[in-house]
Structures are given as C-alpha cells and as structure tokens.
Coordinates of C-alpha atoms and ligand atoms in Angstrom, one line a residue:
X1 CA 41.5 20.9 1.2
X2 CA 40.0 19.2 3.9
X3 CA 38.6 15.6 2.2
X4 CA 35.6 13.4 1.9
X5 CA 37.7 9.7 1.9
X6 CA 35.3 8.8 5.0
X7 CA 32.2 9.9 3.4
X8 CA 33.2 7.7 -0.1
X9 CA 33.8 5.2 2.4
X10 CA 30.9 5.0 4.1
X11 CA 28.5 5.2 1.1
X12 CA 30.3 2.4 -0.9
X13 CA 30.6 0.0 2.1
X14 CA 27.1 -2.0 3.7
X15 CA 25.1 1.7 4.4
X16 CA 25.7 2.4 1.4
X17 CA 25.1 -1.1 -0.4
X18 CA 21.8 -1.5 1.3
X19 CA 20.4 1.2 -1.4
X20 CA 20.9 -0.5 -4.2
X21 CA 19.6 -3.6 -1.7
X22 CA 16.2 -1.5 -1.5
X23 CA 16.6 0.7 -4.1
X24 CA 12.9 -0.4 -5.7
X25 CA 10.9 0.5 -2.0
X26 CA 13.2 3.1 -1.6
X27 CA 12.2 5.2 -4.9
X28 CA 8.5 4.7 -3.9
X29 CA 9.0 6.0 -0.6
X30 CA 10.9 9.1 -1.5
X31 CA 8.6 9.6 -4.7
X32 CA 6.7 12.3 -2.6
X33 CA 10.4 14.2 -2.2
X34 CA 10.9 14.6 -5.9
X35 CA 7.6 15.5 -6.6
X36 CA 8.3 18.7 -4.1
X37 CA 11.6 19.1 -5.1
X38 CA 10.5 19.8 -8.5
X39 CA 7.9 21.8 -7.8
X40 CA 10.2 23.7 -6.0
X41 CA 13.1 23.5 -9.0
X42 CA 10.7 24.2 -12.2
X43 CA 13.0 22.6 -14.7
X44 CA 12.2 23.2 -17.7
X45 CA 12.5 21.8 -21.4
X46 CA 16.3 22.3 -22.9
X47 CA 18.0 22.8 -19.2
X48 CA 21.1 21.2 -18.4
X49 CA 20.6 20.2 -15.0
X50 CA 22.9 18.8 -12.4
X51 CA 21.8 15.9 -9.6
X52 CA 24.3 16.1 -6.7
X53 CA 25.1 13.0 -4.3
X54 CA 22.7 11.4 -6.8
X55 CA 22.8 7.9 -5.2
X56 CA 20.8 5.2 -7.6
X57 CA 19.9 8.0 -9.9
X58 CA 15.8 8.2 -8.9
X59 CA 15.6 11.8 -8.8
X60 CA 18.1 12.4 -12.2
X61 CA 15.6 9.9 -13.6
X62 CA 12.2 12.1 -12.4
X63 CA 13.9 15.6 -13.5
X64 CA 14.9 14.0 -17.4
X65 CA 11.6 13.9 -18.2
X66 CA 10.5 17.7 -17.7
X67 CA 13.6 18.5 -19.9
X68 CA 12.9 16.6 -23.1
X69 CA 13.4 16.8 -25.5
X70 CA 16.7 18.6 -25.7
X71 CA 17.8 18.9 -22.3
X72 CA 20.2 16.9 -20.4
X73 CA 21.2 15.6 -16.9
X74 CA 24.5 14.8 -15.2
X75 CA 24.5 13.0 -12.0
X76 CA 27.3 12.3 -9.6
X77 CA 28.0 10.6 -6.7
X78 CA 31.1 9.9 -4.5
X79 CA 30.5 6.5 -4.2
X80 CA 31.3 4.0 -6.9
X81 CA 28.5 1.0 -6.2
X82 CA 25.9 3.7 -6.1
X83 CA 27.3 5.5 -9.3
X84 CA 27.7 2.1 -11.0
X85 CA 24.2 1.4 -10.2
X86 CA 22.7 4.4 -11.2
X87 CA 24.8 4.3 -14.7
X88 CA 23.3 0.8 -14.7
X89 CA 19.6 2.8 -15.6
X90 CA 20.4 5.7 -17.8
X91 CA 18.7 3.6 -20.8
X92 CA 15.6 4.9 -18.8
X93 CA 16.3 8.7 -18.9
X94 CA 14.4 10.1 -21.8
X95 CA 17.3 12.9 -22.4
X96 CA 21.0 12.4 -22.9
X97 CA 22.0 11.5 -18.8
X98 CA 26.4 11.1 -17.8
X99 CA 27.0 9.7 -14.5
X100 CA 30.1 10.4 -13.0
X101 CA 32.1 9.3 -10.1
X102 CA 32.6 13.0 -8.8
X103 CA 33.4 14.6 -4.9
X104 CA 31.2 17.7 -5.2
X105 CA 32.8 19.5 -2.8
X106 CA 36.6 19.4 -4.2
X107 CA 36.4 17.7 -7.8
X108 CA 36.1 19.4 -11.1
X109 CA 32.1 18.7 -12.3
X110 CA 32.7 17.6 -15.8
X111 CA 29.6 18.5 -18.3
X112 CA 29.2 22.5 -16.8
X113 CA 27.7 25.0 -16.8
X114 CA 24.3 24.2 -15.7
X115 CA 21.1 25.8 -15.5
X116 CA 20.1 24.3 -12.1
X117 CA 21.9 22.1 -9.5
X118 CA 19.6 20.1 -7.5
X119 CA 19.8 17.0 -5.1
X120 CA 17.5 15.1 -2.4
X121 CA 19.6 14.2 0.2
X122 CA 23.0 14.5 -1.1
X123 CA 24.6 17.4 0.1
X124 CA 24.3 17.5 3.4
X125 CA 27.8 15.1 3.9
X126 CA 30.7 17.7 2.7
X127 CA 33.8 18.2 5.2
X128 CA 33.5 21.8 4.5
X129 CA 30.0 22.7 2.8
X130 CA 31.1 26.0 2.3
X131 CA 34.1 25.0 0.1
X132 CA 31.5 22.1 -1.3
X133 CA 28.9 25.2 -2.7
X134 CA 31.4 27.3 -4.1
X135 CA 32.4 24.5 -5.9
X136 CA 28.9 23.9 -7.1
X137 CA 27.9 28.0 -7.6
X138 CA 31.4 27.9 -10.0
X139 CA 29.7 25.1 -12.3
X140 CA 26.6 26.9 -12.5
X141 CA 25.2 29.3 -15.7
X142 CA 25.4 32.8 -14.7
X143 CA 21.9 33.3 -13.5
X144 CA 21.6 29.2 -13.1
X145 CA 20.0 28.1 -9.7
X146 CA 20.5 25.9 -6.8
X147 CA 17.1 24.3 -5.0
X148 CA 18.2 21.8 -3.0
X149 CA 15.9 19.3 -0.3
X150 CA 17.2 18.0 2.9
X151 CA 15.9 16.5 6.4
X152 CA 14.5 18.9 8.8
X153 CA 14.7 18.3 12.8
X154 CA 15.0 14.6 13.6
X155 CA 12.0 15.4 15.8
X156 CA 8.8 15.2 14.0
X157 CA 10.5 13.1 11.5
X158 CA 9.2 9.2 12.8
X159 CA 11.1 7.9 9.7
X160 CA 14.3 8.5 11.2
X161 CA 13.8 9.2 15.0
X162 CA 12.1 5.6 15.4
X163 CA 14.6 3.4 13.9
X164 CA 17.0 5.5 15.3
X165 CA 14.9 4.8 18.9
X166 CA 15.1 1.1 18.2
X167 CA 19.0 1.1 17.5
X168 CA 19.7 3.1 20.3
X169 CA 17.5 0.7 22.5
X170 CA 19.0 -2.2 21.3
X171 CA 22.6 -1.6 20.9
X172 CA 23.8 1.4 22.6
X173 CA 24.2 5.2 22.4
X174 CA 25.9 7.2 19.1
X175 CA 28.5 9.7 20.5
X176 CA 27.5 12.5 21.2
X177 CA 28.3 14.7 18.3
X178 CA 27.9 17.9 16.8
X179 CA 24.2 18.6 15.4
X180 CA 25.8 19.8 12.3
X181 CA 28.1 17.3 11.7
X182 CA 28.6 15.5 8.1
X183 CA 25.6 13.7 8.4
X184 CA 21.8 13.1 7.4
X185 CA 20.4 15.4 9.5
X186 CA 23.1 18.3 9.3
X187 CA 21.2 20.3 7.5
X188 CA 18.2 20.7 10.3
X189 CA 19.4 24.3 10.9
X190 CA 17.5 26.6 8.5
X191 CA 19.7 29.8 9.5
X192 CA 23.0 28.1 9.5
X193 CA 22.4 26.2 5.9
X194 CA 21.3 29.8 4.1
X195 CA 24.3 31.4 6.1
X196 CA 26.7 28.5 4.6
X197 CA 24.6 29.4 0.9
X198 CA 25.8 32.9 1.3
X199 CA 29.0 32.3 2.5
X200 CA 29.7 30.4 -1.0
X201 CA 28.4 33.0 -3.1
X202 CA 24.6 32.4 -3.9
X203 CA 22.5 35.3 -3.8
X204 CA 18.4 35.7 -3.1
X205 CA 19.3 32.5 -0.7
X206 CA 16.0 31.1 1.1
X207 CA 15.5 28.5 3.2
X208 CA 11.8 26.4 3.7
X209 CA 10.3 23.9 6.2
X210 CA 7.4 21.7 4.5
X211 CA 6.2 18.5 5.4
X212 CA 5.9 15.4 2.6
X213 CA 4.2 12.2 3.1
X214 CA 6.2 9.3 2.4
X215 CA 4.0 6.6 1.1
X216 CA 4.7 2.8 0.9
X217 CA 2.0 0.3 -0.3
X218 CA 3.0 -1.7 2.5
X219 CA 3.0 -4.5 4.2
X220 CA 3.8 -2.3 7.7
X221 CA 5.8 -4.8 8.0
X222 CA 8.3 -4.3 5.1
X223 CA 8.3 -0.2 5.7
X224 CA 9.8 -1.1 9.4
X225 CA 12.2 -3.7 7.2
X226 CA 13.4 -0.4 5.1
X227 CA 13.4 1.9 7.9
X228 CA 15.7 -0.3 10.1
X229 CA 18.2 -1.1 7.3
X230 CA 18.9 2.3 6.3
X231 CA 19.4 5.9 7.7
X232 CA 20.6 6.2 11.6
X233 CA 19.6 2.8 12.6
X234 CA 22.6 1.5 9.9
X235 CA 24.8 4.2 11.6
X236 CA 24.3 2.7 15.1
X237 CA 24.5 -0.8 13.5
X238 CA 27.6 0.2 12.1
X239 CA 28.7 1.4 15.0
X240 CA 28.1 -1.7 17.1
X241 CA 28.5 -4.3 14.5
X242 CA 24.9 -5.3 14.9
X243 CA 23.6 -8.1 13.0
X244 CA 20.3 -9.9 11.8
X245 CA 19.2 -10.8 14.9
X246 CA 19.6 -6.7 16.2
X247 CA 18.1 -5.6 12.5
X248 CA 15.2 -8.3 13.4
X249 CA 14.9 -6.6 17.0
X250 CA 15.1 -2.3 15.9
X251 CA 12.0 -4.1 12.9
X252 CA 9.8 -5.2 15.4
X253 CA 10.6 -1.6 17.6
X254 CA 9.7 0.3 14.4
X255 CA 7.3 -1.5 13.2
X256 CA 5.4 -1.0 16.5
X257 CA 5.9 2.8 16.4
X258 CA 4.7 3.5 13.1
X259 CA 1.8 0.9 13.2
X260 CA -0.9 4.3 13.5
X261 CA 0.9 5.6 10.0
X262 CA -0.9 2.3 8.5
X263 CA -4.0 2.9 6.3
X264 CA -6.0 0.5 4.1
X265 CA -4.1 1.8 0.8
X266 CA -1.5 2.2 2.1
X267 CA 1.4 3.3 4.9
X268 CA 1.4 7.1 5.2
X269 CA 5.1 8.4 7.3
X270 CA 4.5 12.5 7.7
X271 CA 7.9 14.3 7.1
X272 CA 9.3 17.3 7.4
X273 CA 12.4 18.4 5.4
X274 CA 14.0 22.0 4.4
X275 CA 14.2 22.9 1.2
X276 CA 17.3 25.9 -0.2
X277 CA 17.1 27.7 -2.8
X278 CA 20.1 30.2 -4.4
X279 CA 20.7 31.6 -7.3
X280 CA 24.4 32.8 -9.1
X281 CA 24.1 36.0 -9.6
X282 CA 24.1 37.2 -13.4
Ligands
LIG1 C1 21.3 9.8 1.6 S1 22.0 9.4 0.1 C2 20.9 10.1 -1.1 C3 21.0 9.5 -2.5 C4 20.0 10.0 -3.5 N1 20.2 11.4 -3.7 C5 18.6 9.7 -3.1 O1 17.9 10.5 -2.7 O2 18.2 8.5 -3.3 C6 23.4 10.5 0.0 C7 24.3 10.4 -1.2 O3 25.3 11.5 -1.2 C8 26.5 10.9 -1.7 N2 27.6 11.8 -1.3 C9 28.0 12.1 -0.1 N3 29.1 12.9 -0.1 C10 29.3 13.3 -1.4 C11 30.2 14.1 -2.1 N4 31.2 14.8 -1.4 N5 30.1 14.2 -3.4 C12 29.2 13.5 -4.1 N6 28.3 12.7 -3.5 C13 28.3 12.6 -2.2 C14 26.5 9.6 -1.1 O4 27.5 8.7 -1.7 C15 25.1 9.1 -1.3 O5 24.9 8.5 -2.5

C-alpha cells in the first residue's frame, strides 16, 4: 500500500491552513466550478452522495441542497484542520451531512454505498490513483456514478500559471517533476485520467475540457492576494521558505498579469478544467 502521509501533511500544514485563511473569497471564486460540476453530476432528491478531498465543505454544502429533502452527503478529507473546519458548517447543509477524516485512496469510506461520488479538486493527490478509484468504485451503488472536476493544462489557466510565474521569478525554479505527479495539475492528461478510470473498474468512462469563469467581486487587488497565497505559488513558497515580503512581491506580479481580467462588476479569470465521468456497472 503505497501511502498518502505527505499529502495529509501538506494539506494540514500552512498550504493547507491558508484555506480555511481564505475560505470566504475562495467559495466565491470557485462558485462557477460547482455550478458545472453539478450540472455535470445531476444529483438528485433522496441520493446519497459522496464529496471526495472535500476541503472546507463548499461543494458538500452546494450538492445538499439538490437532495432534500431525504438525501444525504458525506464528505471527507485527509486533512484534519480542513475536515475540522468543514464539520465546523454542517449546521448549514439542509440534509443530514458526516464529515470524516478519511484517506480515499486506502481507508474504508464509512456511510456507503453511494449513488454518486463527486469532488472539485480533490482527487487529483493519491500515491496510486488507480488503487485510490477502486477504492472509491467499491463504495459506490451498483449503477452509482463518479463525475469528477479537475485542472486542465496549466497553460490557459492565468489563475495558476501567473502566480506560479511570479513565485518562480521571485524565488527560484520547482524541480523538475513528472507532469502527472500527486499534484494540482496531475490530472491535465485527458487520456491518461480515463485510462486510470478504467483501470479501476468504471465503465462508459469520459473525459471533458470546458472552460469556467471564476469570478471575484474584487478589488484586483485582493484576487492577486488569493492567487499568490494558494495553489503553486504556496508550493514554490514552500519550497523556498518565502515570506511576506516574497508573498507581497509574486501579489504585485499577479496582480499586474491579471489586471485585463478586471471589469466594472467585477474580476472575470477564464479557466479551463476536465471534467470525468464513470459509472459502476450494474
Ligand atoms: C485543492 S484542495 C480542494 C478542496 C475542496 N474540494 C475545494 O474545492 O475547496 C484538495 C483537497 O484534497 C484533500 N486530499 C488530498 N489527498 C487526499 C486523500 N488521499 N484522501 C482524502 N482527501 C485528500 C486535501 O486535504 C485537500 O483538502
């Protein structure tokens, strides 16, 4: 069992802290992803539904409400601040919500079977995704479904190749890695994702590119705050044990770059993400 100790690591030290920091302008901004995801997902009144890597619990929170009034959600998350936090706001959810400290990939998922396991940026982390799915497929109905949402290409995606830009500029290079390392952008690869799908079981497995627009009321100044405190800029900060003068530095970088995103309502980042879908087979 290969494990995910660095992963739980990562997610309850600083990185991970800084989303409970900026939870609030974080939910606004990845409002538009939910509103795809469930699109995309169709939950449905009565469905017991799974939120994977669930982080603060935004997107559990937006799913409750399209199964009222008998349904219910479980959430879980390796990482006990975010977990914590997240249990912190299930007064909110308008169906019966658990939220469990849980590794997806190699933990039993307690409250099973569901009717659809779903998560926005939580799943593309696991040591060995293919072990991680099966996992997930084996806590699913027969029938139940997996629609999943993820970052696309870091190319075309200004939200993270900016701050990113600005660390790098600043502080130094990442090491060169793999592209499909444990990481937010590991899931870029449309053809290796719905290969990995496969691999764990899921049948009719499809893989989509779509672009979002993340919206923040703004000031631009407080969207290049966010966008330099979280996501690969906090990686390469990490790395280099940056501090607020470098976090004041990457701001001014991103704040620059996405200055033409800035409209009078309000600031409007395109992005483009890939959404999987699979089902287990009846
Ligand atoms: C980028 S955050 C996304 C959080 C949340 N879904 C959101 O969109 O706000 C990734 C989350 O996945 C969680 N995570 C990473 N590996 C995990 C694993 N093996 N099992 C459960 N959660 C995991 C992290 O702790 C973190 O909360």
């Amino acid at each position: 069992m290969t494990s995910n100790q660095q992963q739980a690591d990562y997610w309850s030290s600083d990185p991970g802290r800084k989303w409970i920091t900026f939870e609030n302008e974080l939910d606004i901004v990845f409002e538009a992803v939910n509103t795809a995801l469930i699109a995309r997902a169709n939950p449905q009144p009565g469905e017991n539904v799974l939120d994977i890597g669930c982080g603060t619990g935004a997107t559990a929170r937006a799913f409750a409400s399209h199964l009222e009034p008998t349904g219910s959600i479980t959430a879980l998350d390796i990482s006990e601040p975010l977990i914590n936090q997240a249990r912190s706001r299930a007064d909110e959810s308008p169906v019966t919500s658990h939220y469990h400290l849980v590794d997806a990939q190699n933990e039993q998922i307690p409250d099973a079977p569901f009717d659809l396991a779903t998560s926005r940026f939580g799943v593309m982390f696991f040591s060995d995704p293919v072990v991680a799915f099966t996992n997930i497929r084996n806590h699913l109905k027969p029938g139940g479904r997996l629609v999943i949402a993820a970052w696309s290409n870091i190319s075309g995606n200004p939200w993270f190749e900016e701050p990113r830009n600005g660390a790098v500029n600043r502080l130094g290079p990442m090491d060169i890695s793999d592209p499909h390392a444990p990481g937010p952008l590991g899931f870029q690869d449309i053809e290796r994702v719905t290969g990995i799908l496969r691999d764990a079981g899921f049948q009719s497995v499809v893989g989509e590119e779509a672009e979002v627009i993340l919206s923040h009321p703004g000031p631009l100044e407080r969207v290049a705050a966010l966008a330099s405190n979280i996501g690969p800029a906090a990686r390469v900060l990490k790395k280099y044990q940056g501090g607020p003068q470098d976090i004041e530095a990457i701001k001014n970088y991103v704040q620059d770059k996405f200055s033409p995103f800035e409209t009078p309502e309000a600031v409007l980042i395109p992005a483009r993400l890939n959404f999987f879908f699979g089902d287990n087979s009846l």
